[in-house]
Structures are given as structure tokens and as C-alpha cells.
Short mmCIF file of C-alpha atoms and ligand atoms in Angstrom, two decimals:
data_model
loop_
_atom_site.label_atom_id
_atom_site.label_comp_id
_atom_site.label_asym_id
_atom_site.label_seq_id
_atom_site.Cartn_x
_atom_site.Cartn_y
_atom_site.Cartn_z
CA UNK T 1085 116.96 103.56 56.51
CA UNK T 1086 118.13 102.80 52.53
CA UNK T 1087 116.34 105.34 49.90
CA UNK T 1088 115.41 102.58 47.16
CA UNK T 1089 115.16 105.29 45.15
CA UNK T 1090 118.44 106.48 45.28
CA UNK T 1091 119.77 102.58 44.50
CA UNK T 1092 120.62 101.20 40.70
CA UNK T 1093 119.24 98.08 39.66
CA UNK T 1094 122.86 96.16 41.11
CA UNK T 1095 122.77 98.09 44.81
CA UNK T 1096 119.10 96.88 45.25
CA UNK T 1097 120.08 93.50 43.96
CA UNK T 1098 122.88 94.12 47.01
CA UNK T 1099 120.89 95.74 49.53
CA UNK T 1100 117.99 92.67 48.96
CA UNK T 1101 120.92 89.89 49.41
CA UNK T 1102 121.55 91.54 52.64
CA UNK T 1103 118.28 91.17 53.80
CA UNK T 1104 118.32 87.52 52.45
CA UNK T 1105 116.11 87.66 49.58
CA UNK T 1106 116.11 85.69 46.50
CA UNK T 1107 118.08 87.48 43.51
CA UNK T 1108 114.56 87.43 41.53
CA UNK T 1109 112.77 89.76 44.20
CA UNK T 1110 115.14 92.98 43.01
CA UNK T 1111 113.71 92.87 39.37
CA UNK T 1112 110.26 92.11 40.98
CA UNK T 1113 110.57 95.36 43.43
CA UNK T 1114 112.49 97.67 40.71
CA UNK T 1115 108.99 96.61 38.36
CA UNK T 1116 107.09 98.12 41.41
CA UNK T 1117 108.88 101.04 41.62
CA UNK T 1118 109.53 102.21 37.99
CA UNK T 1119 107.20 99.95 35.88
CA UNK T 1120 103.91 100.47 38.01
CA UNK T 1121 104.87 102.86 40.14
CA UNK T 1122 103.52 102.15 43.74
CA UNK T 1123 103.79 104.73 46.37
CA UNK T 1124 103.86 101.73 49.29
CA UNK T 1125 105.33 98.44 49.71
CA UNK T 1126 102.10 97.08 50.77
CA UNK T 1127 101.14 98.03 47.45
CA UNK T 1128 103.87 95.27 45.90
CA UNK T 1129 101.53 92.43 46.18
CA UNK T 1130 103.44 89.81 44.93
CA UNK T 1131 106.07 90.22 47.75
CA UNK T 1132 105.78 87.39 50.87
CA UNK T 1133 104.42 89.41 53.91
CA UNK T 1134 107.87 88.81 55.49
CA UNK T 1135 109.70 90.63 52.68
CA UNK T 1136 107.57 93.20 53.04
CA UNK T 1137 107.95 93.35 57.05
CA UNK T 1138 111.76 93.30 56.73
CA UNK T 1139 111.49 96.19 53.63
CA UNK T 1140 109.58 98.47 55.97
CA UNK T 1141 112.23 98.16 58.89
CA UNK T 1142 114.92 99.05 56.88
CA UNK T 1143 114.03 101.29 53.47
CA UNK T 1144 112.15 104.17 52.55
CA UNK T 1145 110.67 105.06 49.22
CA UNK T 1146 112.19 108.31 48.91
CA UNK T 1147 113.69 110.95 51.19
CA UNK T 1148 111.27 113.96 50.10
CA UNK T 1149 108.41 114.98 52.34
CA UNK T 1150 105.50 116.84 51.54
CA UNK T 1151 104.94 119.51 53.80
CA UNK T 1152 101.92 121.51 51.33
CA UNK T 1153 100.51 121.18 48.28
CA UNK T 1154 97.97 123.55 46.62
CA UNK T 1155 96.00 123.23 43.42
CA UNK T 1156 95.42 126.31 40.59
CA UNK T 1157 92.14 126.86 38.77
CA UNK T 1158 93.86 126.05 35.76
CA UNK T 1159 95.10 121.87 36.97
CA UNK T 1160 98.63 123.30 37.83
CA UNK T 1161 99.74 121.97 40.94
CA UNK T 1162 102.75 123.46 43.71
CA UNK T 1163 104.15 121.19 46.14
CA UNK T 1164 106.27 121.94 49.00
CA UNK T 1165 108.92 119.31 50.42
CA UNK T 1166 111.26 119.30 53.32
CA UNK T 1167 114.18 117.69 52.93
CA UNK T 1168 116.26 115.74 55.84
CA UNK T 1169 118.24 118.26 56.56
CA UNK T 1170 115.15 120.50 56.91
CA UNK T 1171 115.88 122.47 53.29
CA UNK T 1172 112.64 123.09 51.54
CA UNK T 1173 112.12 123.28 47.69
CA UNK T 1174 108.89 123.63 45.46
CA UNK T 1175 108.26 121.76 42.43
CA UNK T 1176 104.91 121.80 39.97
CA UNK T 1177 103.12 120.07 38.01
CA UNK T 1178 101.57 121.39 34.72
CA UNK T 1179 98.19 119.70 33.07
CA UNK T 1180 97.85 120.72 29.38
CA UNK T 1181 94.14 120.34 27.35
CA UNK T 1182 96.55 117.61 25.17
CA UNK T 1183 97.66 115.00 27.36
CA UNK T 1184 101.20 116.61 28.41
CA UNK T 1185 101.62 116.55 31.52
CA UNK T 1186 104.85 118.51 32.64
CA UNK T 1187 106.88 118.60 35.48
CA UNK T 1188 108.56 121.79 36.48
CA UNK T 1189 111.62 120.70 39.03
CA UNK T 1190 114.27 122.46 41.05
CA UNK T 1191 118.04 121.45 41.26
CA UNK T 1192 118.95 123.01 43.84
CA UNK T 1193 117.36 125.10 47.25
CA UNK T 1194 117.69 128.58 46.63
CA UNK T 1195 119.62 129.98 44.27
CA UNK T 1196 122.86 131.77 44.31
CA UNK T 1197 122.95 133.74 40.53
CA UNK T 1198 120.47 136.58 42.38
CA UNK T 1199 118.86 137.71 39.20
CA UNK T 1200 116.78 140.52 41.08
CA UNK T 1201 113.20 139.71 39.30
CA UNK T 1202 113.16 136.23 40.56
CA UNK T 1203 111.79 134.90 44.17
CA UNK T 1204 114.40 132.07 44.22
CA UNK T 1205 117.05 134.73 43.63
CA UNK T 1206 115.94 136.74 46.01
CA UNK T 1207 116.00 134.17 48.80
CA UNK T 1208 119.68 133.42 48.54
CA UNK T 1209 121.05 130.23 48.01
CA UNK T 1210 120.53 127.22 50.61
CA UNK T 1211 122.53 124.22 48.72
CA UNK T 1212 122.70 121.93 45.82
CA UNK T 1213 120.46 118.98 45.60
CA UNK T 1214 121.52 115.34 45.11
CA UNK T 1215 120.94 113.29 41.31
CA UNK T 1216 118.43 111.75 43.61
CA UNK T 1217 116.42 114.61 45.16
CA UNK T 1218 116.18 116.24 41.63
CA UNK T 1219 114.71 113.28 40.05
CA UNK T 1220 112.35 112.15 42.80
CA UNK T 1221 110.38 115.52 42.62
CA UNK T 1222 109.39 113.98 38.95
CA UNK T 1223 109.28 110.39 39.85
CA UNK T 1224 106.43 111.48 42.75
CA UNK T 1225 104.24 113.19 40.07
CA UNK T 1226 104.75 110.26 37.76
CA UNK T 1227 103.02 107.80 40.71
CA UNK T 1228 100.63 110.29 41.10
CA UNK T 1229 99.83 110.30 37.74
CA UNK T 1230 100.20 106.81 37.05
CA UNK T 1231 97.59 106.43 40.38
CA UNK T 1232 95.32 107.97 38.33
CA UNK T 1233 96.18 106.45 34.82
CA UNK T 1234 98.17 109.36 33.23
CA UNK T 1235 101.69 109.27 32.13
CA UNK T 1236 104.52 112.39 32.86
CA UNK T 1237 105.05 113.22 29.38
CA UNK T 1238 107.87 116.40 30.14
CA UNK T 1239 109.97 117.89 33.01
CA UNK T 1240 111.54 121.13 32.77
CA UNK T 1241 114.31 122.66 34.95
CA UNK T 1242 112.61 125.79 35.29
CA UNK T 1243 112.11 125.26 39.12
CA UNK T 1244 113.92 126.73 42.18
CA UNK T 1245 117.60 126.73 41.01
CA UNK T 1246 120.09 126.98 38.41
CA UNK T 1247 120.98 123.72 36.97
CA UNK T 1248 124.20 124.25 35.49
CA UNK T 1249 125.50 125.73 38.61
CA UNK T 1250 124.66 121.98 39.80
CA UNK T 1251 125.70 120.62 36.93
CA UNK T 1252 126.92 116.93 37.29
CA UNK T 1253 123.58 116.27 39.70
CA UNK T 1254 121.47 117.23 37.09
CA UNK T 1255 122.71 115.57 34.16
CA UNK T 1256 122.80 112.73 36.71
CA UNK T 1257 119.51 113.04 37.20
CA UNK T 1258 118.14 113.73 33.28
CA UNK T 1259 119.88 110.46 33.34
CA UNK T 1260 117.40 108.60 35.96
CA UNK T 1261 114.17 110.30 34.33
CA UNK T 1262 115.48 108.95 30.77
CA UNK T 1263 116.47 105.43 32.48
CA UNK T 1264 113.84 104.88 34.84
CA UNK T 1265 110.87 106.74 33.94
CA UNK T 1266 111.01 106.58 30.26
CA UNK T 1267 110.84 110.03 29.20
CA UNK T 1268 112.34 110.94 25.51
CA UNK T 1269 115.39 113.19 25.96
CA UNK T 1270 113.05 115.85 23.57
CA UNK T 1271 110.55 115.82 26.21
CA UNK T 1272 113.25 117.14 28.72
CA UNK T 1273 113.92 120.81 28.79
CA UNK T 1274 117.05 122.23 30.93
CA UNK T 1275 116.93 125.78 31.34
CA UNK T 1276 120.24 128.29 32.41
CA UNK T 1277 120.65 131.72 33.28
CA UNK T 1278 123.90 131.94 31.18
CA UNK T 1279 126.86 129.69 32.59
CA UNK T 1280 129.24 129.93 29.28
CA UNK T 1281 131.35 127.41 30.04
CA UNK T 1282 128.85 124.96 30.85
CA UNK T 1283 126.38 125.45 27.85
CA UNK T 1284 129.47 124.50 25.80
CA UNK T 1285 130.45 121.21 28.33
CA UNK T 1286 126.79 120.82 27.44
CA UNK T 1287 126.75 121.19 23.56
CA UNK T 1288 129.36 118.42 23.52
CA UNK T 1289 127.31 115.72 25.54
CA UNK T 1290 125.92 114.69 22.72
CA UNK T 1291 122.34 114.60 24.10
CA UNK T 1292 118.60 115.55 22.86
CA UNK T 1293 117.70 117.16 25.62
CA UNK T 1294 116.70 120.89 25.01
CA UNK T 1295 117.89 123.96 26.48
CA UNK T 1296 116.84 127.07 26.86
CA UNK T 1297 118.53 130.43 27.98
CA UNK T 1298 117.12 132.97 29.78
CA UNK T 1299 118.38 136.38 27.94
CA UNK T 1300 115.93 139.23 28.87
CA UNK T 1301 117.92 141.83 27.85
CA UNK T 1302 119.81 143.19 24.54
CA UNK T 1303 122.12 145.33 26.78
CA UNK T 1304 125.26 144.51 28.78
CA UNK T 1305 124.73 147.25 31.39
CA UNK T 1306 120.92 146.69 31.78
CA UNK T 1307 121.29 142.80 31.72
CA UNK T 1308 123.59 143.07 34.70
CA UNK T 1309 121.27 145.13 36.53
CA UNK T 1310 118.99 142.37 36.29
CA UNK T 1311 121.03 139.38 36.09
CA UNK T 1312 124.23 139.55 37.89
CA UNK T 1313 125.79 136.73 35.98
CA UNK T 1314 126.03 138.85 33.39
CA UNK T 1315 129.10 140.46 34.73
CA UNK T 1316 130.86 137.17 34.28
CA UNK T 1317 129.52 136.17 31.39
CA UNK T 1318 128.43 138.78 28.62
CA UNK T 1319 126.33 138.99 26.46
CA UNK T 1320 128.58 138.67 23.44
CA UNK T 1321 130.42 135.70 25.22
CA UNK T 1322 126.93 134.17 25.88
CA UNK T 1323 125.94 134.55 22.25
CA UNK T 1324 129.28 132.86 21.33
CA UNK T 1325 128.30 129.59 23.54
CA UNK T 1326 124.71 129.25 22.16
CA UNK T 1327 125.86 129.95 18.59
CA UNK T 1328 128.88 126.69 19.77
CA UNK T 1329 125.43 125.02 21.05
CA UNK T 1330 123.36 125.34 17.88
CA UNK T 1331 126.22 124.10 15.47
CA UNK T 1332 127.69 121.36 17.00
CA UNK T 1333 124.25 119.67 18.39
CA UNK T 1334 122.31 121.11 14.98
CA UNK T 1335 119.99 121.85 17.68
CA UNK T 1336 117.46 124.82 17.89
CA UNK T 1337 118.39 126.74 20.75
CA UNK T 1338 115.04 128.36 23.09
CA UNK T 1339 115.68 131.69 24.43
CA UNK T 1340 113.60 132.82 27.66
CA UNK T 1341 112.16 136.14 27.86
CA UNK T 1342 110.11 137.59 31.24
CA UNK T 1343 108.59 140.41 29.84
CA UNK T 1344 108.44 143.23 32.28
CA UNK T 1345 106.60 146.32 31.56
CA UNK T 1346 108.58 149.59 29.98
CA UNK T 1347 111.82 147.14 30.38
CA UNK T 1348 111.92 145.09 27.87
CA UNK T 1349 108.66 145.11 26.02
CA UNK T 1350 109.38 147.76 23.59
CA UNK T 1351 109.47 148.01 19.99
CA UNK T 1352 113.27 149.25 19.90
CA UNK T 1353 114.27 146.29 22.09
CA UNK T 1354 112.65 143.56 19.65
CA UNK T 1355 114.79 145.01 17.13
CA UNK T 1356 117.89 144.80 18.49
CA UNK T 1357 116.90 140.77 20.00
CA UNK T 1358 115.94 140.50 16.37
CA UNK T 1359 119.56 141.64 15.21
CA UNK T 1360 121.26 139.80 17.83
CA UNK T 1361 119.62 136.43 16.99
CA UNK T 1362 119.57 137.10 13.30
CA UNK T 1363 120.92 133.52 11.72
CA UNK T 1364 120.75 131.39 14.11
CA UNK T 1365 118.00 128.15 14.80
CA UNK T 1366 116.18 129.71 17.82
CA UNK T 1367 113.11 129.98 19.35
CA UNK T 1368 112.27 132.71 21.85
CA UNK T 1369 109.52 132.45 24.58
CA UNK T 1370 108.15 135.38 26.06
CA UNK T 1371 106.74 134.85 29.43
CA UNK T 1372 105.32 138.16 31.05
CA UNK T 1373 106.89 138.90 34.22
CA UNK T 1374 105.46 136.98 37.27
CA UNK T 1375 105.52 140.23 40.22
CA UNK T 1376 107.25 139.13 42.98
CA UNK T 1377 107.89 140.59 46.36
CA UNK T 1378 111.33 141.94 46.10
CA UNK T 1379 111.40 143.57 42.77
CA UNK T 1380 108.78 146.35 41.45
CA UNK T 1381 108.49 145.36 37.96
CA UNK T 1382 105.19 143.99 36.40
CA UNK T 1383 104.15 141.81 33.24
CA UNK T 1384 104.23 143.48 30.30
CA UNK T 1385 100.40 144.47 28.78
CA UNK T 1386 98.75 142.37 26.17
CA UNK T 1387 99.06 144.85 23.53
CA UNK T 1388 103.03 145.78 24.01
CA UNK T 1389 103.42 141.86 24.15
CA UNK T 1390 101.90 141.35 20.91
CA UNK T 1391 104.29 144.02 18.97
CA UNK T 1392 107.57 142.51 20.67
CA UNK T 1393 106.18 139.22 19.24
CA UNK T 1394 104.88 140.91 15.54
CA UNK T 1395 108.55 142.73 15.41
CA UNK T 1396 110.59 139.56 16.06
CA UNK T 1397 109.10 138.03 13.67
CA UNK T 1398 109.27 140.41 11.29
CA UNK T 1399 113.19 140.08 11.82
CA UNK T 1400 112.59 135.98 11.08
CA UNK T 1401 112.92 135.05 14.78
CA UNK T 1402 110.33 132.60 15.56
CA UNK T 1403 108.47 133.60 18.76
CA UNK T 1404 105.71 132.56 20.88
CA UNK T 1405 104.00 134.07 24.25
CA UNK T 1406 103.93 131.40 27.21
CA UNK T 1407 100.59 131.22 29.21
CA UNK T 1408 101.07 132.33 32.58
CA UNK T 1409 100.26 129.01 34.53
CA UNK T 1410 99.29 128.78 38.40
CA UNK T 1411 99.69 132.62 38.96
CA UNK T 1412 96.49 132.59 41.51
CA UNK T 1413 99.40 130.11 43.69
CA UNK T 1414 102.69 131.77 42.74
CA UNK T 1415 103.57 128.83 40.60
CA UNK T 1416 104.48 130.58 37.87
CA UNK T 1417 107.75 131.12 36.62
CA UNK T 1418 109.67 132.32 39.07
CA UNK T 1419 108.11 132.51 41.66
CA UNK T 1420 109.00 129.60 43.70
CA UNK T 1421 110.20 130.29 47.34
CA UNK T 1422 110.14 128.68 50.17
CA UNK T 1423 110.80 130.92 53.46
CA UNK T 1424 109.71 129.27 56.71
CA UNK T 1425 106.34 131.62 56.68
CA UNK T 1426 105.41 130.93 53.18
CA UNK T 1427 105.20 127.12 54.07
CA UNK T 1428 102.56 128.19 56.63
CA UNK T 1429 100.86 130.16 54.25
CA UNK T 1430 100.79 127.56 51.55
CA UNK T 1431 99.40 125.10 54.06
N1 LIG C 990 117.85 129.06 37.03
C1 LIG C 990 117.64 128.53 35.91
C2 LIG C 990 116.07 128.32 35.75
C3 LIG C 990 114.97 128.64 36.24
S1 LIG C 990 114.10 130.03 36.60
C4 LIG C 990 117.23 130.14 34.80
O1 LIG C 990 117.16 131.38 35.58
O2 LIG C 990 116.90 130.01 33.54
C5 LIG C 990 113.41 129.44 34.95
C6 LIG C 990 112.97 130.84 33.98
O3 LIG C 990 112.30 131.81 34.81
C7 LIG C 990 114.26 131.21 33.85
O4 LIG C 990 113.86 131.93 32.75
C8 LIG C 990 113.75 132.69 34.50
O5 LIG C 990 114.44 133.69 34.16
C9 LIG C 990 112.46 133.11 34.39
N2 LIG C 990 112.02 133.82 35.68
C10 LIG C 990 112.51 133.72 37.22
N3 LIG C 990 111.67 134.81 37.56
C11 LIG C 990 110.32 135.15 36.56
C12 LIG C 990 109.69 135.98 36.86
N4 LIG C 990 109.47 136.45 37.93
N5 LIG C 990 108.93 135.87 36.01
C13 LIG C 990 108.82 135.02 34.50
N6 LIG C 990 110.26 134.62 34.60
C14 LIG C 990 111.14 134.65 35.73
FE1 LIG C 991 118.41 131.31 39.91
FE2 LIG C 991 117.22 131.11 37.69
FE3 LIG C 991 116.17 132.45 39.52
FE4 LIG C 991 118.08 133.49 38.46
S1 LIG C 991 115.94 133.20 37.26
S2 LIG C 991 117.99 133.34 40.47
S3 LIG C 991 119.23 131.98 37.62
S4 LIG C 991 116.62 130.37 39.48
#
């Protein structure tokens, strides 16, 4: 079976030619896929029955099989997909009051970076996703939103996996998001644990895509204890790469800060962070830690969080706290994991 979402326009034309279809059908089908965003061949109402029958026999619309779905009280929706080889991945849709609809998508099944507080890190590495598999997660949300007259507006690479560890496929997926779903580069955010060579390479790409770097600590030995990647790319080298990114792109960089009670939510730590980021065109996104089974830390209490933010701002560093979303369904940042028993549990 041919996955139509994995074909570009020329490949789709060639595929239809091989089915003895007239050339203009390629354009019609392309419009059904990416402009009208239908989810079945039967919905392609300007195609002859015979064409639809041929398509059903030899093609499919995507390869992600949804095996579970969960809706949070705040409207956040989490989906579990099985890939053709049995790997499981999750993606999340977050509706906001202001019409924004943000898809949080996975770039890998599991993750090799092993951050101790992260549920995906705790499960280990499965495999890289292809560009088509990354893209399809957003496409499915876009399709479902289109069916109710809404539009997918933003995409963040903050699901399972480290997008810069799967660099080529992630960038190809970004290209598909822009070209096929019309999502502007400024509405796409790629988040990295801090892979220094890829941050530099990304800076050179000339894209308007937003970059977020997961920092979480200002001290090397403490950051290494939470994030093993820090042993390879310590903070000074990471900050050099971040400064290079800002200078090269003239864009603001975002730092992610998972606020962990008693670990990195103190005024002293905020001062150190303020000094570390002084003069850099940046913004700090503070997210109270989402507790996970394999890590004993808890979220920073609200008063500590507020003191942390105030201290950072006093140092001239813009900082905001991000609301925790989908907490009741484990769809929050870093909570995505897909062990088989979880698949059962969320059915
Ligand atoms: N691998 C990339 C992107 C996926 S993780 C990265 O690490 O940046 C997306 C964000 O969720 C990162 O900022 C990560 O540090 C954060 N995160 C992971 N586990 C978390 C948890 N339990 N609570 C809050 N944030 C978490
Ligand atoms: Fe991987 Fe990001 Fe989780 Fe670290 S926080 S284990 S890099 S997904």
C-alpha cells in the first residue's frame, strides 16, 4: 500500500499515471489532501467511483494507527499511535481561548538522551521517526480541526524524542508543515535538550522557526545529574552556541525551565540564571515540573515560582510561567510515554 501523505506532488502524479489516471486527478487529490483535508477517499467527491476504488485497493491515507485517545478537562487531547513496525508514539493537541490550536508532536519513539525527570527519557530509545511520520501527527490534528471549521495554527516539537538527534527528518517535517499545511515558520517551535553542533547548524539554516533550549540548571555538575547530555555539551559550550544562534539569526531564543521544588526554584538559582543570560536576546519559559513515575521531584510551589520569575525579571531577563496543560491525562510536558501497559490504561 502506498502512503499518499509520503508523496510529493510529482510522486503523486507518477503514482496516478501508473494507475492509468488522467494527469489532472493529481491536482484534485492534492487539494483533497492538503486544502480540504479530508480523511477518506470517499470524501473526494469529484473523483469517479472507479478511481476511488483503485485508490482504496493500492493506497492509504497515512500510516499512523490511532489506538487510544484521551481528553482533558481543559480541552487538551492526547493520542496514542501505533506505527507499522509496532512502535508507539503520542501527540497532543492544545486548544487555547484565543483560537490558537497547538499540536505538540513527537520526533522519535522514546528518547536516547535520558533526562531523569522525563517520562520519555525514562523509557529509553525506540527509533527515529521519518519526516512523514512526524508530519502526519500534525496533519491528523489539522484534518480533524478542519472537519469542525477550525485551523491548526501552531506546532511545537516538544513531544517524545529529541528533534536535533533526528535532525534531517525533523527539518524535512518542518518544511512539510509550512508547505502543505501553510503553518508559518514563526508558528513552529523546535525544542532541544542542547545539542551544540545542531544548534549551530540550525542557526545557519536561515529559518524563522523558533528555537527553545531546555536548560533547567546553571551548574554543570547539577545539570549533568539531571541531563546526561551536559557531560558532552556543558553549559559554557551550550551558551556559546545559543549566542551564536542569536547573533546569526537576530532572533530571540527561548530557554525552557522545568521548575522542580527545592532543586532549581530558589532565588539564588534565579540570580545565577539571570547572570548567565545577561545581555542575551532571550526569554525564559518556566514550567512547573510534571511529576513522573521514575523521578522523585515535584513541581515548584506557586510562591517560589513567582519569586523565581520576579528575581529573573529584576535581572532584566523576560520570564513567564507556562500553564500546565492536560495534567489529568498525563499529557503535560515530559509526561509522554507509551509502554504497552499505559496503552491499555488510557484506552
Ligand atoms: N527533547 C526535547 C523536546 C522534547 S521535551 C527537549 O528536551 O527539549 C519538551 C520539554 O519538556 C523540554 O523542555 C523538557 O525538558 C521538558 N520536560 C521533560 N520532562 C518534563 C517534566 N516531567 N516536567 C516538565 N517539563 C518536562
Ligand atoms: Fe529526551 Fe527531551 Fe525527554 Fe530529555 S527531556 S529525555 S531530550 S525528550
